[in-house]
Coordinates of C-alpha atoms and ligand atoms in Angstrom, one line a residue:
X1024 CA 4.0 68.7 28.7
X1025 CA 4.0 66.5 31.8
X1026 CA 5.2 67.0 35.4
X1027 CA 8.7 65.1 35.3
X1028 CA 8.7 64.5 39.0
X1029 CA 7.2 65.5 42.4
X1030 CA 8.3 68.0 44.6
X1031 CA 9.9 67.0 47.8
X1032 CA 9.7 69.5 50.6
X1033 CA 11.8 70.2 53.3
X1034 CA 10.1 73.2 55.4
X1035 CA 12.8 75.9 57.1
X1036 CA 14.1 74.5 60.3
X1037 CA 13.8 78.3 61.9
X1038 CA 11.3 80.7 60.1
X1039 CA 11.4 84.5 59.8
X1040 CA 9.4 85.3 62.8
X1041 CA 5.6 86.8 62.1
X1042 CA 6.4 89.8 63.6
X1043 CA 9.7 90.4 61.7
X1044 CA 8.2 89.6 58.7
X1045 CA 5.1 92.0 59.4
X1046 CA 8.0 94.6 59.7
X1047 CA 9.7 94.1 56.5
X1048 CA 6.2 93.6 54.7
X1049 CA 5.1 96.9 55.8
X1050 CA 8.4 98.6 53.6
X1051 CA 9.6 95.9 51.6
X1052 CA 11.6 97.9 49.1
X1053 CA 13.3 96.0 46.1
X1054 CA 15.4 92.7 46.4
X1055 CA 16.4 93.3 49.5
X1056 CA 14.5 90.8 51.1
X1057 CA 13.9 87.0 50.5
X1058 CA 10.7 84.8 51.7
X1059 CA 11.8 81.6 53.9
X1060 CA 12.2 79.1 51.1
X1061 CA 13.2 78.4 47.7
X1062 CA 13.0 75.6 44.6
X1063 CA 15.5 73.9 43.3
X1064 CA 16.1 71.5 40.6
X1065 CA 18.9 69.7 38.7
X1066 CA 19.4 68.7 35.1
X1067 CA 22.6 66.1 33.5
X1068 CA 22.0 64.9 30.3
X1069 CA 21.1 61.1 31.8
X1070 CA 18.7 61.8 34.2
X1071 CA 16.7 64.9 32.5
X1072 CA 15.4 67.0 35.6
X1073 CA 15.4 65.9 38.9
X1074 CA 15.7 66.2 42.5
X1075 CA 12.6 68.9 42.5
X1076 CA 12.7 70.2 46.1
X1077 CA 11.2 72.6 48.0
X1078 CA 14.0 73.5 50.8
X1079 CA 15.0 76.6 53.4
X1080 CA 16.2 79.9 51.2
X1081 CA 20.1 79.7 51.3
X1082 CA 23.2 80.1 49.7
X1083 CA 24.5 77.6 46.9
X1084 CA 28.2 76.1 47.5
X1085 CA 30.0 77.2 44.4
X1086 CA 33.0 75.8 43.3
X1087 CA 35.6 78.5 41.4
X1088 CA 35.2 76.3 38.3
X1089 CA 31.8 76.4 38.2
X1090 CA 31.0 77.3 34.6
X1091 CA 28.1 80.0 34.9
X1092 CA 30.7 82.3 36.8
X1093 CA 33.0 82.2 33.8
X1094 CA 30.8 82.8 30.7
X1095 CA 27.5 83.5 32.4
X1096 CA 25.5 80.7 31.0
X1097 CA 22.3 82.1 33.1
X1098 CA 18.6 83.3 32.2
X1099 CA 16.2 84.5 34.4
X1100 CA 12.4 84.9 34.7
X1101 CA 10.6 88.0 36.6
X1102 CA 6.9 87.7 37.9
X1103 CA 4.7 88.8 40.8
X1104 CA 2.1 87.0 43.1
X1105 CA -0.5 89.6 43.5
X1106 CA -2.9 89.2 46.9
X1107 CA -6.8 90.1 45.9
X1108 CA -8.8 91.6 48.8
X1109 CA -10.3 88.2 49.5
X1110 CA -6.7 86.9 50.3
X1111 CA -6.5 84.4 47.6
X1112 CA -2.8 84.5 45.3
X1113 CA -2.8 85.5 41.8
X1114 CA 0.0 85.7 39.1
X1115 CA -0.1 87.3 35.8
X1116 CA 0.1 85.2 32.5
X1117 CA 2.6 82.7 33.9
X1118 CA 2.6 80.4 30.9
X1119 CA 4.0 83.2 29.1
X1120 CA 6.8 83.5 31.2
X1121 CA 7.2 79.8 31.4
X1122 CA 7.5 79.8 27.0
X1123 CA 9.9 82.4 27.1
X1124 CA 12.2 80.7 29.4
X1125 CA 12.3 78.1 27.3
X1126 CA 13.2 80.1 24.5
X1127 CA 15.6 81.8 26.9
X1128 CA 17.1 78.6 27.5
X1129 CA 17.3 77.6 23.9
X1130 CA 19.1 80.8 22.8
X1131 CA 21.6 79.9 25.6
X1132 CA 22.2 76.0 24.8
X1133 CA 20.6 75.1 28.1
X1134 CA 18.1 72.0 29.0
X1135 CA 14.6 73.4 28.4
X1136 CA 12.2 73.0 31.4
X1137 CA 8.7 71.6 30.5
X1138 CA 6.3 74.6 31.4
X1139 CA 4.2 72.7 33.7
X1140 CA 7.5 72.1 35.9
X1141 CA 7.8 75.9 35.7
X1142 CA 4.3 76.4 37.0
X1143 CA 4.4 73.8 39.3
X1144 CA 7.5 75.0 40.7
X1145 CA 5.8 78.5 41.2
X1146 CA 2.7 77.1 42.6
X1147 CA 4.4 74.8 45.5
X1148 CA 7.0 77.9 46.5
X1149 CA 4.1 80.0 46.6
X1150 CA 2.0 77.7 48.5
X1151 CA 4.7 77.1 51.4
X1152 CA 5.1 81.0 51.7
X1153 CA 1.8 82.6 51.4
X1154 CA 2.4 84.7 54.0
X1155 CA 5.5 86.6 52.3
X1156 CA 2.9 88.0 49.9
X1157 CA 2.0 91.7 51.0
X1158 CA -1.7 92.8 51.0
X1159 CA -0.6 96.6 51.1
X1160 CA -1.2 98.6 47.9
X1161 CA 1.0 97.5 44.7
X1162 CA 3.3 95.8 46.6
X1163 CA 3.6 92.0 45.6
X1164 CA 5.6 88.8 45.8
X1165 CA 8.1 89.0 43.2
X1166 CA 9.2 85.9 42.2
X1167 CA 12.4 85.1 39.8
X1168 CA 12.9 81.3 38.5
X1169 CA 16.4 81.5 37.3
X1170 CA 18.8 78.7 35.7
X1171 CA 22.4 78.6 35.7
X1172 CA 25.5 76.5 34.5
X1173 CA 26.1 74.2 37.9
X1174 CA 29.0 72.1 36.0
X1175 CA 32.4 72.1 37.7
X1176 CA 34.4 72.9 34.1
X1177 CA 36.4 75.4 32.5
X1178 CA 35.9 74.1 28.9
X1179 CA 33.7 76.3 26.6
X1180 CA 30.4 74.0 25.8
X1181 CA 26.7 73.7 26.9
X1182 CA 27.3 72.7 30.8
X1183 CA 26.2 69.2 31.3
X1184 CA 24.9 70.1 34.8
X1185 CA 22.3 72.7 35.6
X1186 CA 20.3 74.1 38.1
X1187 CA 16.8 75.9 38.0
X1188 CA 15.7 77.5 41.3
X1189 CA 12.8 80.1 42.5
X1190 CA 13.6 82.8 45.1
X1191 CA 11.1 85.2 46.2
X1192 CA 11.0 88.6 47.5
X1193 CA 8.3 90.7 48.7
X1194 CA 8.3 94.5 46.9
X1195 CA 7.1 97.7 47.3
X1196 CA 6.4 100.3 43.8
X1197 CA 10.1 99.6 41.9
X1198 CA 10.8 103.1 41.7
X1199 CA 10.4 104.8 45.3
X1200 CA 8.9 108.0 43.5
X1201 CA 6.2 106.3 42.9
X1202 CA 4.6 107.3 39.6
X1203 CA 7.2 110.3 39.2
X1204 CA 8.0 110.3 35.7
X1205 CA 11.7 109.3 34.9
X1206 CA 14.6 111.1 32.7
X1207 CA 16.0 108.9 30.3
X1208 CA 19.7 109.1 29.0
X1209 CA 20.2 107.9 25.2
X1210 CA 23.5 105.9 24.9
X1211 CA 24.3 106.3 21.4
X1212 CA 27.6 104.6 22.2
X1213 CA 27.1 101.2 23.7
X1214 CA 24.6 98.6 22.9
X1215 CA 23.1 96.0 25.2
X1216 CA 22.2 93.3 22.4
X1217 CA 23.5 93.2 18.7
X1218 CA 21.5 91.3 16.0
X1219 CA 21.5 87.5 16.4
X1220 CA 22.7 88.2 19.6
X1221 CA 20.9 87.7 23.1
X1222 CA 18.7 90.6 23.4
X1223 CA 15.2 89.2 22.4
X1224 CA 15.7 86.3 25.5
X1225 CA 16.0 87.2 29.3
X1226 CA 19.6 86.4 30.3
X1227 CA 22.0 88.2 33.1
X1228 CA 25.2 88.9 30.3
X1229 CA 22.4 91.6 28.9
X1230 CA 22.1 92.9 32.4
X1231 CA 26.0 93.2 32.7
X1232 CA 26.1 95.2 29.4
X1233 CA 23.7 97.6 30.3
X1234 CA 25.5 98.9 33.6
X1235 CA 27.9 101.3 31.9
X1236 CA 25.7 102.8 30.1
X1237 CA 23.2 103.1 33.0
X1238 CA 26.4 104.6 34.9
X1239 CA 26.5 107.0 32.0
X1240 CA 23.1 107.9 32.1
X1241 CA 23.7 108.8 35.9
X1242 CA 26.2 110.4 35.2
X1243 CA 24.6 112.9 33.3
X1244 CA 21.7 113.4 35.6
X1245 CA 19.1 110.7 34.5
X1246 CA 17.2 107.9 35.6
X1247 CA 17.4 105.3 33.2
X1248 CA 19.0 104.2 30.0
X1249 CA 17.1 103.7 26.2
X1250 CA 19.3 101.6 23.9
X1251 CA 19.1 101.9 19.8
X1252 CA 18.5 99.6 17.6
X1253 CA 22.7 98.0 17.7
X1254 CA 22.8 97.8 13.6
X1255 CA 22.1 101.2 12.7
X1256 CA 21.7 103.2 16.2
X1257 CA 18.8 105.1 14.0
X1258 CA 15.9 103.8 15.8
X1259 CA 14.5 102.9 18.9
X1260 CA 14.8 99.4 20.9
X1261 CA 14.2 99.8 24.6
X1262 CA 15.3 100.5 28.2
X1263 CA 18.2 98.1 30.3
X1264 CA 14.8 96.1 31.3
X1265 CA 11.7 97.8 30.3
X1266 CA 10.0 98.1 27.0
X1267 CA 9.1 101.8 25.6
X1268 CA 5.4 103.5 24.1
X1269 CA 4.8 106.7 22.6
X1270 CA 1.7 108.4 22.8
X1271 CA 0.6 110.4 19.9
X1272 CA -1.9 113.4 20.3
X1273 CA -4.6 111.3 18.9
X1274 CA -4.0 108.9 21.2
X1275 CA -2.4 106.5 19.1
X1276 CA 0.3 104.2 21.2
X1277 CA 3.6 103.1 19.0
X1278 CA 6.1 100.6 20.3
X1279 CA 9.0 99.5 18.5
X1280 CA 8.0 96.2 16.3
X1281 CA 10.1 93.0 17.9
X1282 CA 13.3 93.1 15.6
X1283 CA 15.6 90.4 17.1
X1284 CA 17.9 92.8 19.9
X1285 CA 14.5 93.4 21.5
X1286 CA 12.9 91.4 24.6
X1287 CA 8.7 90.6 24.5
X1288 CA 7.6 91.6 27.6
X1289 CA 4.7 90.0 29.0
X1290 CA 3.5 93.5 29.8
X1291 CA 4.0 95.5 26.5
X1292 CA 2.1 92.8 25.0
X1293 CA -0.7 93.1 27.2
X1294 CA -0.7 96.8 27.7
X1295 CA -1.0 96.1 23.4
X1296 CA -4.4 94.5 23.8
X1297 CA -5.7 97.1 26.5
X1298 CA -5.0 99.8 24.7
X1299 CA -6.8 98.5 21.5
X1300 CA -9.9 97.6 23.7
X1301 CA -9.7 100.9 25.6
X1302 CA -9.9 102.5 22.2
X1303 CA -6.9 103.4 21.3
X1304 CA -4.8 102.8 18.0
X1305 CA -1.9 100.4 18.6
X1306 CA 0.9 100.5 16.0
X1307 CA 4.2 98.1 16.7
X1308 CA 6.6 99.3 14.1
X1309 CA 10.1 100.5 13.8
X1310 CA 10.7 103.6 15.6
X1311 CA 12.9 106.5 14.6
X1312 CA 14.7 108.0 16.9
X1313 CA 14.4 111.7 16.0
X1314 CA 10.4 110.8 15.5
X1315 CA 10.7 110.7 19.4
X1316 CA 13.1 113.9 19.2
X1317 CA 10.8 116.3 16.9
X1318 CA 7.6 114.1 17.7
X1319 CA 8.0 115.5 21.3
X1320 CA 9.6 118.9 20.3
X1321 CA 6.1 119.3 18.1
X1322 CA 4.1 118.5 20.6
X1323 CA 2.7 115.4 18.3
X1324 CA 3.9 113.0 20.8
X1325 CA 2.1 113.8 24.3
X1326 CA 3.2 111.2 26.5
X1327 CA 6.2 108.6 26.4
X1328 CA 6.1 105.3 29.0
X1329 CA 8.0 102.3 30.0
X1330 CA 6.9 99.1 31.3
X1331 CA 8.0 95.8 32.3
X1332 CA 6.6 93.4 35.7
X1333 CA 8.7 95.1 38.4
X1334 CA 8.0 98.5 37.2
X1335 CA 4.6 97.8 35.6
X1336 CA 4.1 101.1 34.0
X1337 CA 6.6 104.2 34.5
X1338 CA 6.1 107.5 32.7
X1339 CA 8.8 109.0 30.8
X1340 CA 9.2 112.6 31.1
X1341 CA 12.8 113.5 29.0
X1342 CA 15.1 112.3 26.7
X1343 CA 18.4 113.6 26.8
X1344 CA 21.0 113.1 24.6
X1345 CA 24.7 114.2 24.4
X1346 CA 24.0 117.9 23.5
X1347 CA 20.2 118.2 23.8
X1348 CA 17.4 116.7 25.7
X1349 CA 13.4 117.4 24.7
X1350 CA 10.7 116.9 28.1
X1351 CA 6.8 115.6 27.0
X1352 CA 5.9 116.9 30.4
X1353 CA 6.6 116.9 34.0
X1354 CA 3.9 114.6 35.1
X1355 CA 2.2 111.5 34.1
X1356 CA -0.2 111.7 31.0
X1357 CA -3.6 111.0 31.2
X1358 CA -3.1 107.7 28.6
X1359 CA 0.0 106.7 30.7
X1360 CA -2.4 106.5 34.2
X1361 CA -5.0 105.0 32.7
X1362 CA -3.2 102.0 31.0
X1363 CA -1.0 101.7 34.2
X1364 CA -4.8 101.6 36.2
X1365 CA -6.3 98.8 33.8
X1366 CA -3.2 96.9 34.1
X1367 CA -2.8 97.1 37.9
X1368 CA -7.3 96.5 38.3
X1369 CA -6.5 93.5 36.7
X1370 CA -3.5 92.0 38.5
X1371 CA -4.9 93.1 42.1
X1372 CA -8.4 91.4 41.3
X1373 CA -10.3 94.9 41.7
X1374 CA -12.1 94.4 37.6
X1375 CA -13.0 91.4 35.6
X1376 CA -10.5 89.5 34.2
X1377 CA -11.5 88.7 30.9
X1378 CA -9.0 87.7 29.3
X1379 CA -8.2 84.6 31.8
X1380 CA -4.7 86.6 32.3
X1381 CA -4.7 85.4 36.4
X1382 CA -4.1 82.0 37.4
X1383 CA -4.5 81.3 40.8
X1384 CA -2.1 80.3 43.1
X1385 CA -3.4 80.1 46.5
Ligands
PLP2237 C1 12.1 91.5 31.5 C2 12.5 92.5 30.5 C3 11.5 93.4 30.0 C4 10.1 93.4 30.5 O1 9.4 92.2 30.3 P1 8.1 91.9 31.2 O2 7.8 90.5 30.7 O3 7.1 92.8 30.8 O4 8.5 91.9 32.6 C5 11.9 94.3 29.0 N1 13.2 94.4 28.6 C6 14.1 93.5 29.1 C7 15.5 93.7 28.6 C8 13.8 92.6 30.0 O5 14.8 91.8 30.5

């Protein structure tokens, strides 16, 4: 698909100064912080997308009618720009990204943007603010294109004005532990997709039904949250934003087959590929729940992981459930540290990337 338009750029009148920014790259946290500019782009139904702009990072003017804030037409994207030690700009499989926002946008009735508006759009925020992207170790740019009802309307239909933008924000490890494994609450209550539902495309209204339970799962002492599958709440689907791996003894990795309530993460489907050519069986199937339960309790399964972009690859060390919990170990397996390594070599430019996974930015 073609470029609809150029990118007009209007550069930030006043900067964050080097040295500031210095100090919030050296401990960047999570979200807190946002890089000098941003992209922004507009959609009606009779001039397509336009207006593609390149402009200082601040806030939208909203109207209280604007549709998104009402019934949260909205998706999202989330991907990093990784600095190599040579200094060039990397990102990880954008295309990917760029395909499932547009199925994203299907699934939520709004305009679909070509994907080489998406790179593009990437490549020119990027460009403007290399310097936001850390050199320090696994911190990165982390970038989230996002698209949103913009119309002025309190009628129920597809909004008939939209806006896509990119903000940026540098980022330390997700989790401050580090590689500390996490304890994982099972909500056996709530759901955060239902069949033919939204849970296979990236959109915020998942994200708002996941926060209760994740307030649950705090409640009782753990980290995160892991969802079951919403028709039968029998077998496994995955975390509030990551997707899930067990590790068997023989070193066999089993993630729960893509069923509809489920979202393909970039990174489960590469850490899918690694793993096979590290030498290990890969098997995407539907997962019992108790397989995790007595898999663990029997010592067949070894190691348990999450992954997803921000949090690239976090061990799990218990499940706990209303009444029970079972641990697969206080620190991060051997499999787990190893996929997480060949996953991190790759994105910080360190081995060969053979699979043309990086596209260079800068
Ligand atoms: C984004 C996301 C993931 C992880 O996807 P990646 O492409 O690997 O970042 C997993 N689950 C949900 C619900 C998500 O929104």
């Amino acid at each position: 698909m073609t470029r609809s338009s150029t990118i007009a750029t209007e550069l930030h009148p006043s900067p964050v100064e080097a040295e500031r920014r210095t100090e919030i790259l050296a401990d960047p946290g999570f979200g807190r912080h946002f890089s000098d500019h941003m992209f922004v782009s507009e959609w009606t139904p009779d001039q397509g997308w336009h207006g593609h702009s390149v402009k200082p990072y601040g806030p939208f003017s909203v109207d209280p009618a604007t549709a998104v804030l009402h019934y949260a037409q909205e998706i999202f994207e989330g991907m990093k720009a990784y600095r190599h030690s040579d200094g060039s700009i990397w990102t990880f499989r954008p295309e990917v990204n760029a395909a499932r926002f547009q199925r994203s946008a299907e699934r939520l009735a709004l305009p679909e943007l070509p994907v080489d508006d998406f790179l593009a759009a990437i490549q020119a925020l990027v460009e403007v603010d290399k310097e936001w992207v850390p050199s320090g170790a696994e911190q990165s740019l982390y970038i989230r294109p996002f698209m949103f009802a913009s119309e002025v309307f309190l009628g129920v239909r597809p909004a008939k004005h939209v806006t896509f933008a990119v903000i940026m924000s540098p980022a330390g490890p997700y989790f401050s532990s580090g590689v500390k494994p996490v304890s994982i609450w099972l909500s056996e209550h709530y759901d955060r997709a239902a069949p033919g539902g939204t849970g296979a495309v990236k959109c915020g209204g998942n994200y708002a039904a996941s926060l209760l339970p994740q307030q649950e799962a705090a409640a009782n002492g753990c980290d995160q949250v892991v969802f079951l599958d919403p028709a039968e709440h029998l077998s496994l689907d995955e975390l509030g934003g990551m997707n899930v791996f067990l590790v068997y003894g023989d070193g066999t990795l089993v993630t729960p087959e893509l069923n509809g309530s489920i979202l393909a993460g970039v990174t489960r489907a590469s850490i899918l590929e690694l793993a096979d050519e590290l030498g290990h069986k890969v098997d995407e199937r539907k997962v019992g729940i108790d397989e995790w339960r007595t898999g663990v309790a029997a010592t067949e399964i070894v190691e348990v992981f999450a992954c997803g972009t921000a949090a690239v690859v976090t061990p799990i060390s218990t499940l706990k459930w209303r009444g029970g919990e079972v641990s697969s170990g206080a620190d991060a397996g051997p499999v787990t540290l190893k996929i997480r390594q060949r996953l991190l070599d790759i994105q910080y430019g360190r081995v060969a990337d053979e699979h043309g996974w990086m596209h260079r930015l800068v």
